[in-house]
Amino acid sequence: VLQGIVKPPKEKRRIINIKNFYESARPQITKIFNEVFDAEPQFLYCNSTIEELSHLSEALATVCICGTLGNYLGNGLEEKYGVPYVRSINQCGIVGFETWLREIGKVTGRSDKVEKYIAERTKLMKEAAKQLDFLQAAQYRDEILRLQQELELK
């Protein structure tokens, strides 16, 4: 792809190249990239056209969910065309995901929007955790009551 299809950039576009397994989480990634980075993801390679691949050099950045999976393309686009390749820890878990978003924010000039997005999501997660604690406590209470009733029957 890099050697035979990608062409030199004509202009920078609000696109972020993303290499992941089977384009998984496509709707979620698209929503985040649209809202936070004001960019469209260019998923690679499953459903990409030759025309789309030829413009990879015009992207704001290249990201990947796995360093091994994206190193060749990411490093090549960075070296040959100056497209930043975002190197980050694995984006699993809250810390990994937030670190990944922050690194993308740095290279796309959207760090402020990333921090706002993280703050909003943290608030939502804390509210959800409060509800979860209540539900777990209720379930635990019910289990204790059930065990008490069984013991009383014996």
C-alpha positions as CSV (number, residue, x, y, z in Angstrom):
1,V,0.0,0.0,0.0
2,L,2.7,2.5,1.0
3,Q,5.0,1.7,-1.9
4,G,2.5,1.4,-4.7
5,I,-0.8,3.1,-3.8
6,V,-0.2,6.1,-1.5
7,K,0.4,9.3,-3.4
8,P,2.1,12.5,-2.2
9,P,-0.3,14.8,-0.4
10,K,-2.2,17.5,-2.3
11,E,-3.6,19.0,0.9
12,K,-4.2,18.1,4.5
13,R,-7.6,16.8,5.3
14,R,-9.5,16.3,8.5
15,I,-8.9,12.6,8.4
16,I,-7.2,10.3,10.9
17,N,-6.0,7.0,9.5
18,I,-6.8,4.1,11.9
19,K,-5.7,0.5,11.7
20,N,-7.6,-1.9,13.9
21,F,-8.8,-5.4,13.7
22,Y,-11.7,-5.9,11.3
23,E,-12.8,-2.3,11.7
24,S,-14.2,-3.2,15.1
25,A,-16.0,-0.5,17.2
26,R,-16.4,1.5,14.0
27,P,-19.5,3.5,15.2
28,Q,-17.9,4.4,18.5
29,I,-14.6,5.4,17.0
30,T,-16.3,7.5,14.3
31,K,-18.4,9.3,16.9
32,I,-15.4,10.1,19.1
33,F,-13.2,11.2,16.2
34,N,-16.1,13.5,14.9
35,E,-16.8,15.0,18.3
36,V,-13.4,15.3,19.8
37,F,-11.0,15.7,16.8
38,D,-13.4,17.2,14.2
39,A,-12.1,14.5,11.9
40,E,-13.3,11.4,10.0
41,P,-11.6,8.1,10.6
42,Q,-10.2,6.3,7.6
43,F,-10.4,2.7,8.6
44,L,-7.7,0.5,7.1
45,Y,-7.9,-1.8,5.1
46,C,-11.0,-4.0,5.0
47,N,-13.4,-1.7,3.2
48,S,-10.9,0.9,1.8
49,T,-11.0,1.7,-1.8
50,I,-7.8,2.3,-3.8
51,E,-8.8,6.0,-4.1
52,E,-9.1,6.3,-0.3
53,L,-5.7,4.6,0.2
54,S,-4.1,6.9,-2.2
55,H,-4.9,9.8,0.1
56,L,-3.5,8.4,3.3
57,S,-0.6,10.9,3.1
58,E,-3.2,13.8,3.5
59,A,-4.3,12.7,7.0
60,L,-3.8,14.6,10.2
61,A,-2.3,11.5,11.9
62,T,-2.2,7.7,11.8
63,V,-3.3,5.7,14.8
64,C,-3.4,2.0,15.5
65,I,-4.8,-0.3,18.2
66,C,-1.7,-2.5,18.1
67,G,1.8,-1.3,17.5
68,T,2.8,-4.4,15.6
69,L,-0.3,-4.1,13.4
70,G,0.4,-0.5,12.4
71,N,4.1,0.1,12.7
72,Y,5.0,-0.4,9.0
73,L,2.4,2.0,7.7
74,G,2.5,4.4,10.5
75,N,6.3,4.8,10.5
76,G,6.3,4.9,6.7
77,L,3.7,7.6,6.4
78,E,5.5,9.6,9.1
79,E,8.9,9.3,7.4
80,K,7.9,9.7,3.8
81,Y,5.0,12.3,4.1
82,G,5.2,13.8,7.6
83,V,1.9,12.3,8.8
84,P,2.4,11.9,12.6
85,Y,2.2,8.3,13.8
86,V,0.6,8.2,17.3
87,R,2.6,5.9,19.5
88,S,0.8,5.2,22.8
89,I,0.3,2.6,25.4
90,N,-2.4,0.1,24.6
91,Q,-5.8,1.8,24.8
92,C,-7.4,-0.8,27.0
93,G,-8.9,0.4,30.2
94,I,-9.5,3.9,31.3
95,V,-5.9,5.0,31.7
96,G,-4.9,3.5,28.3
97,F,-7.9,5.0,26.5
98,E,-7.4,8.4,27.9
99,T,-3.6,8.3,27.2
100,W,-4.4,7.3,23.6
101,L,-6.9,10.2,23.2
102,R,-4.4,12.7,24.6
103,E,-1.7,11.6,22.2
104,I,-4.1,12.0,19.3
105,G,-5.1,15.4,20.7
106,K,-1.5,16.6,20.8
107,V,-0.8,15.8,17.1
108,T,-4.2,17.1,15.9
109,G,-4.2,20.3,18.0
110,R,-7.3,19.2,19.9
111,S,-5.9,18.7,23.4
112,D,-8.5,21.1,25.0
113,K,-11.3,19.1,23.4
114,V,-9.8,15.9,24.6
115,E,-9.6,17.1,28.2
116,K,-13.2,18.3,28.0
117,Y,-14.4,15.0,26.6
118,I,-12.5,13.0,29.3
119,A,-14.0,15.2,32.1
120,E,-17.5,14.7,30.7
121,R,-17.1,10.9,30.4
122,T,-15.5,10.7,33.9
123,K,-18.5,12.5,35.4
124,L,-20.8,10.1,33.6
125,M,-18.8,7.1,34.8
126,K,-18.9,8.3,38.4
127,E,-22.6,8.7,38.3
128,A,-23.0,5.2,36.8
129,A,-20.6,3.8,39.5
130,K,-22.9,5.3,42.2
131,Q,-25.9,3.5,40.7
132,L,-23.9,0.3,40.3
133,D,-22.8,0.4,44.0
134,F,-26.4,0.8,45.0
135,L,-27.5,-2.1,42.8
136,Q,-24.7,-4.3,44.0
137,A,-25.5,-3.5,47.7
138,A,-29.2,-4.3,47.0
139,Q,-28.2,-7.6,45.4
140,Y,-25.9,-8.5,48.3
141,R,-28.6,-7.6,50.8
142,D,-31.0,-9.9,49.0
143,E,-28.6,-12.7,49.0
144,I,-28.0,-12.4,52.8
145,L,-31.7,-12.3,53.4
146,R,-32.2,-15.5,51.3
147,L,-29.4,-17.2,53.2
148,Q,-30.9,-16.2,56.5
149,Q,-34.2,-17.6,55.6
150,E,-32.7,-20.9,54.5
151,L,-30.8,-21.1,57.8
152,E,-34.0,-20.4,59.8
153,L,-35.8,-23.3,57.9
154,K,-33.1,-25.7,59.1
